[in-house]
Amino acid sequence: MDGILRGWFTNKDIIMRNVFFCLLLLPVILKAQSKPDTIIYSYTEIPPEYPGAENKLSIDFLKKIRVPKPIPSSFDTRIAVEFVVEKNGTITHERIIRGNKDIASQFLKQIKSVKWTTGYNKGKPVRSKYSSAVSCLMTASEE
């Protein structure tokens, strides 16, 4: 065994071939070890935030809501949505958890209309899951 290894390291042609082979494989090895950032955190040290905080989101939404007409005598608009805030502050993977689809779609549109402050873990921006809910009670006006 010792003779085989000694021959492997002493012949210059073999050494150059092995070095060349290792250099060819190095990019493949490095590429295999680096994986894309696909982790979505459900908890972050610094959570993502709507510009102006969560209550500003509700206020902005309630100012712009368009309720389908005619509305029932008591129309409950409790809605909840879930989405991912990307590292650049954009919104992806949005999903309606609860509520009227038309109203919830308007809420998601409001959420996506602005760039969010991203969440951070260990001082680095990360993709983070976020849930938000809004509730209001609307009554039909008596005419």
PDB file of C-alpha atoms in Angstrom:
ATOM      1  CA  MET A   1       0.000   0.000   0.000  1.00  0.00           C
ATOM      2  CA  ASP A   2       2.822   2.364   0.895  1.00  0.00           C
ATOM      3  CA  GLY A   3       4.414   1.784  -2.504  1.00  0.00           C
ATOM      4  CA  ILE A   4       1.179   2.610  -4.323  1.00  0.00           C
ATOM      5  CA  LEU A   5       0.754   5.943  -2.554  1.00  0.00           C
ATOM      6  CA  ARG A   6       4.418   6.800  -2.995  1.00  0.00           C
ATOM      7  CA  GLY A   7       4.095   6.218  -6.738  1.00  0.00           C
ATOM      8  CA  TRP A   8       0.903   8.270  -6.871  1.00  0.00           C
ATOM      9  CA  PHE A   9       2.641  11.301  -5.370  1.00  0.00           C
ATOM     10  CA  THR A  10       5.987  11.021  -7.156  1.00  0.00           C
ATOM     11  CA  ASN A  11       5.097  10.708 -10.819  1.00  0.00           C
ATOM     12  CA  LYS A  12       4.727  14.298 -12.118  1.00  0.00           C
ATOM     13  CA  ASP A  13       2.303  13.364 -14.900  1.00  0.00           C
ATOM     14  CA  ILE A  14      -0.006  11.599 -12.456  1.00  0.00           C
ATOM     15  CA  ILE A  15       0.182  14.492  -9.985  1.00  0.00           C
ATOM     16  CA  MET A  16      -0.688  17.025 -12.701  1.00  0.00           C
ATOM     17  CA  ARG A  17      -3.579  14.846 -13.930  1.00  0.00           C
ATOM     18  CA  ASN A  18      -4.953  14.524 -10.380  1.00  0.00           C
ATOM     19  CA  VAL A  19      -4.620  18.260  -9.706  1.00  0.00           C
ATOM     20  CA  PHE A  20      -6.332  19.033 -13.024  1.00  0.00           C
ATOM     21  CA  PHE A  21      -9.133  16.573 -12.204  1.00  0.00           C
ATOM     22  CA  CYS A  22      -9.611  18.133  -8.735  1.00  0.00           C
ATOM     23  CA  LEU A  23      -9.729  21.633 -10.219  1.00  0.00           C
ATOM     24  CA  LEU A  24     -12.358  20.482 -12.710  1.00  0.00           C
ATOM     25  CA  LEU A  25     -14.517  19.085  -9.906  1.00  0.00           C
ATOM     26  CA  LEU A  26     -14.133  22.058  -7.553  1.00  0.00           C
ATOM     27  CA  PRO A  27     -16.920  24.205  -9.111  1.00  0.00           C
ATOM     28  CA  VAL A  28     -19.262  21.199  -9.101  1.00  0.00           C
ATOM     29  CA  ILE A  29     -18.526  20.493  -5.438  1.00  0.00           C
ATOM     30  CA  LEU A  30     -18.982  24.146  -4.449  1.00  0.00           C
ATOM     31  CA  LYS A  31     -22.234  24.439  -6.437  1.00  0.00           C
ATOM     32  CA  ALA A  32     -23.623  21.317  -4.753  1.00  0.00           C
ATOM     33  CA  GLN A  33     -22.867  22.735  -1.311  1.00  0.00           C
ATOM     34  CA  SER A  34     -24.471  26.134  -1.911  1.00  0.00           C
ATOM     35  CA  LYS A  35     -28.257  25.921  -1.870  1.00  0.00           C
ATOM     36  CA  PRO A  36     -30.709  28.678  -2.763  1.00  0.00           C
ATOM     37  CA  ASP A  37     -32.280  30.600   0.082  1.00  0.00           C
ATOM     38  CA  THR A  38     -35.659  28.882   0.229  1.00  0.00           C
ATOM     39  CA  ILE A  39     -36.181  28.915   3.988  1.00  0.00           C
ATOM     40  CA  ILE A  40     -39.291  30.784   5.146  1.00  0.00           C
ATOM     41  CA  TYR A  41     -39.168  31.702   8.831  1.00  0.00           C
ATOM     42  CA  SER A  42     -42.355  31.721  10.880  1.00  0.00           C
ATOM     43  CA  TYR A  43     -40.522  33.522  13.712  1.00  0.00           C
ATOM     44  CA  THR A  44     -37.944  36.271  13.260  1.00  0.00           C
ATOM     45  CA  GLU A  45     -35.973  38.273  15.796  1.00  0.00           C
ATOM     46  CA  ILE A  46     -37.212  41.464  14.138  1.00  0.00           C
ATOM     47  CA  PRO A  47     -40.583  40.792  12.484  1.00  0.00           C
ATOM     48  CA  PRO A  48     -41.602  42.219   9.112  1.00  0.00           C
ATOM     49  CA  GLU A  49     -43.720  45.350   9.285  1.00  0.00           C
ATOM     50  CA  TYR A  50     -46.187  47.291   7.173  1.00  0.00           C
ATOM     51  CA  PRO A  51     -45.015  50.904   6.751  1.00  0.00           C
ATOM     52  CA  GLY A  52     -46.543  52.686   9.729  1.00  0.00           C
ATOM     53  CA  ALA A  53     -47.229  49.501  11.746  1.00  0.00           C
ATOM     54  CA  GLU A  54     -50.096  46.978  11.840  1.00  0.00           C
ATOM     55  CA  ASN A  55     -52.816  49.431  12.891  1.00  0.00           C
ATOM     56  CA  LYS A  56     -51.894  51.684   9.929  1.00  0.00           C
ATOM     57  CA  LEU A  57     -52.598  48.703   7.654  1.00  0.00           C
ATOM     58  CA  SER A  58     -56.098  48.352   9.106  1.00  0.00           C
ATOM     59  CA  ILE A  59     -56.752  52.095   8.813  1.00  0.00           C
ATOM     60  CA  ASP A  60     -55.545  52.204   5.190  1.00  0.00           C
ATOM     61  CA  PHE A  61     -57.672  49.182   4.323  1.00  0.00           C
ATOM     62  CA  LEU A  62     -60.829  50.530   5.958  1.00  0.00           C
ATOM     63  CA  LYS A  63     -60.427  53.808   4.031  1.00  0.00           C
ATOM     64  CA  LYS A  64     -60.294  51.986   0.687  1.00  0.00           C
ATOM     65  CA  ILE A  65     -62.685  49.064   1.189  1.00  0.00           C
ATOM     66  CA  ARG A  66     -65.370  48.608  -1.454  1.00  0.00           C
ATOM     67  CA  VAL A  67     -68.299  46.600  -0.111  1.00  0.00           C
ATOM     68  CA  PRO A  68     -70.501  44.781  -2.632  1.00  0.00           C
ATOM     69  CA  LYS A  69     -74.036  46.186  -2.842  1.00  0.00           C
ATOM     70  CA  PRO A  70     -76.614  45.466  -1.670  1.00  0.00           C
ATOM     71  CA  ILE A  71     -75.157  44.403   1.649  1.00  0.00           C
ATOM     72  CA  PRO A  72     -77.111  42.278   4.093  1.00  0.00           C
ATOM     73  CA  SER A  73     -78.528  44.004   7.187  1.00  0.00           C
ATOM     74  CA  SER A  74     -75.462  42.896   9.143  1.00  0.00           C
ATOM     75  CA  PHE A  75     -72.338  42.136   7.112  1.00  0.00           C
ATOM     76  CA  ASP A  76     -69.443  40.684   9.136  1.00  0.00           C
ATOM     77  CA  THR A  77     -66.097  41.402   7.504  1.00  0.00           C
ATOM     78  CA  ARG A  78     -63.745  39.469   9.751  1.00  0.00           C
ATOM     79  CA  ILE A  79     -60.927  38.387   7.487  1.00  0.00           C
ATOM     80  CA  ALA A  80     -57.531  36.806   7.975  1.00  0.00           C
ATOM     81  CA  VAL A  81     -54.746  36.369   5.446  1.00  0.00           C
ATOM     82  CA  GLU A  82     -51.295  34.804   5.409  1.00  0.00           C
ATOM     83  CA  PHE A  83     -48.347  35.662   3.162  1.00  0.00           C
ATOM     84  CA  VAL A  84     -44.560  35.721   2.879  1.00  0.00           C
ATOM     85  CA  VAL A  85     -42.560  38.934   3.154  1.00  0.00           C
ATOM     86  CA  GLU A  86     -39.519  38.481   0.922  1.00  0.00           C
ATOM     87  CA  LYS A  87     -36.045  39.841   1.678  1.00  0.00           C
ATOM     88  CA  ASN A  88     -36.698  42.827  -0.589  1.00  0.00           C
ATOM     89  CA  GLY A  89     -40.023  43.691   1.120  1.00  0.00           C
ATOM     90  CA  THR A  90     -42.337  42.350  -1.574  1.00  0.00           C
ATOM     91  CA  ILE A  91     -45.249  40.016  -0.792  1.00  0.00           C
ATOM     92  CA  THR A  92     -45.577  36.477  -2.190  1.00  0.00           C
ATOM     93  CA  HIS A  93     -47.454  33.249  -1.403  1.00  0.00           C
ATOM     94  CA  GLU A  94     -50.561  35.111  -0.219  1.00  0.00           C
ATOM     95  CA  ARG A  95     -53.481  33.037   1.035  1.00  0.00           C
ATOM     96  CA  ILE A  96     -56.930  33.846   2.427  1.00  0.00           C
ATOM     97  CA  ILE A  97     -57.448  32.044   5.732  1.00  0.00           C
ATOM     98  CA  ARG A  98     -60.868  33.391   6.668  1.00  0.00           C
ATOM     99  CA  GLY A  99     -63.528  35.746   5.414  1.00  0.00           C
ATOM    100  CA  ASN A 100     -65.367  36.983   2.370  1.00  0.00           C
ATOM    101  CA  LYS A 101     -63.172  36.426  -0.706  1.00  0.00           C
ATOM    102  CA  ASP A 102     -63.988  39.791  -2.285  1.00  0.00           C
ATOM    103  CA  ILE A 103     -63.148  41.728   0.875  1.00  0.00           C
ATOM    104  CA  ALA A 104     -60.084  39.569   1.632  1.00  0.00           C
ATOM    105  CA  SER A 105     -58.806  40.096  -1.921  1.00  0.00           C
ATOM    106  CA  GLN A 106     -59.046  43.852  -1.377  1.00  0.00           C
ATOM    107  CA  PHE A 107     -57.118  43.434   1.878  1.00  0.00           C
ATOM    108  CA  LEU A 108     -54.388  41.453   0.088  1.00  0.00           C
ATOM    109  CA  LYS A 109     -54.260  44.110  -2.621  1.00  0.00           C
ATOM    110  CA  GLN A 110     -53.672  46.751   0.072  1.00  0.00           C
ATOM    111  CA  ILE A 111     -50.973  44.574   1.656  1.00  0.00           C
ATOM    112  CA  LYS A 112     -49.198  44.110  -1.674  1.00  0.00           C
ATOM    113  CA  SER A 113     -49.476  47.784  -2.679  1.00  0.00           C
ATOM    114  CA  VAL A 114     -46.523  48.891  -0.548  1.00  0.00           C
ATOM    115  CA  LYS A 115     -43.046  47.642   0.174  1.00  0.00           C
ATOM    116  CA  TRP A 116     -42.809  46.122   3.652  1.00  0.00           C
ATOM    117  CA  THR A 117     -39.911  46.333   6.074  1.00  0.00           C
ATOM    118  CA  THR A 118     -38.449  42.836   5.940  1.00  0.00           C
ATOM    119  CA  GLY A 119     -37.879  40.535   8.916  1.00  0.00           C
ATOM    120  CA  TYR A 120     -34.376  39.955  10.306  1.00  0.00           C
ATOM    121  CA  ASN A 121     -32.591  37.053  11.972  1.00  0.00           C
ATOM    122  CA  LYS A 122     -29.036  37.486  13.278  1.00  0.00           C
ATOM    123  CA  GLY A 123     -28.861  40.881  11.596  1.00  0.00           C
ATOM    124  CA  LYS A 124     -29.636  39.528   8.107  1.00  0.00           C
ATOM    125  CA  PRO A 125     -32.864  39.969   6.123  1.00  0.00           C
ATOM    126  CA  VAL A 126     -34.858  36.736   5.803  1.00  0.00           C
ATOM    127  CA  ARG A 127     -38.009  35.515   4.093  1.00  0.00           C
ATOM    128  CA  SER A 128     -40.723  35.429   6.736  1.00  0.00           C
ATOM    129  CA  LYS A 129     -44.283  34.190   7.018  1.00  0.00           C
ATOM    130  CA  TYR A 130     -46.775  36.726   8.309  1.00  0.00           C
ATOM    131  CA  SER A 131     -50.462  36.626   9.200  1.00  0.00           C
ATOM    132  CA  SER A 132     -52.749  39.612   9.447  1.00  0.00           C
ATOM    133  CA  ALA A 133     -56.404  40.074  10.299  1.00  0.00           C
ATOM    134  CA  VAL A 134     -58.898  42.902  10.252  1.00  0.00           C
ATOM    135  CA  SER A 135     -62.430  43.039  11.531  1.00  0.00           C
ATOM    136  CA  CYS A 136     -65.226  45.534  11.179  1.00  0.00           C
ATOM    137  CA  LEU A 137     -68.987  45.386  11.319  1.00  0.00           C
ATOM    138  CA  MET A 138     -70.934  47.122   8.592  1.00  0.00           C
ATOM    139  CA  THR A 139     -74.622  47.795   8.682  1.00  0.00           C
ATOM    140  CA  ALA A 140     -76.887  48.716   5.821  1.00  0.00           C
ATOM    141  CA  SER A 141     -78.002  52.316   5.933  1.00  0.00           C
ATOM    142  CA  GLU A 142     -81.722  52.933   6.251  1.00  0.00           C
ATOM    143  CA  GLU A 143     -82.985  54.875   3.234  1.00  0.00           C
TER     144      GLU A 143
END
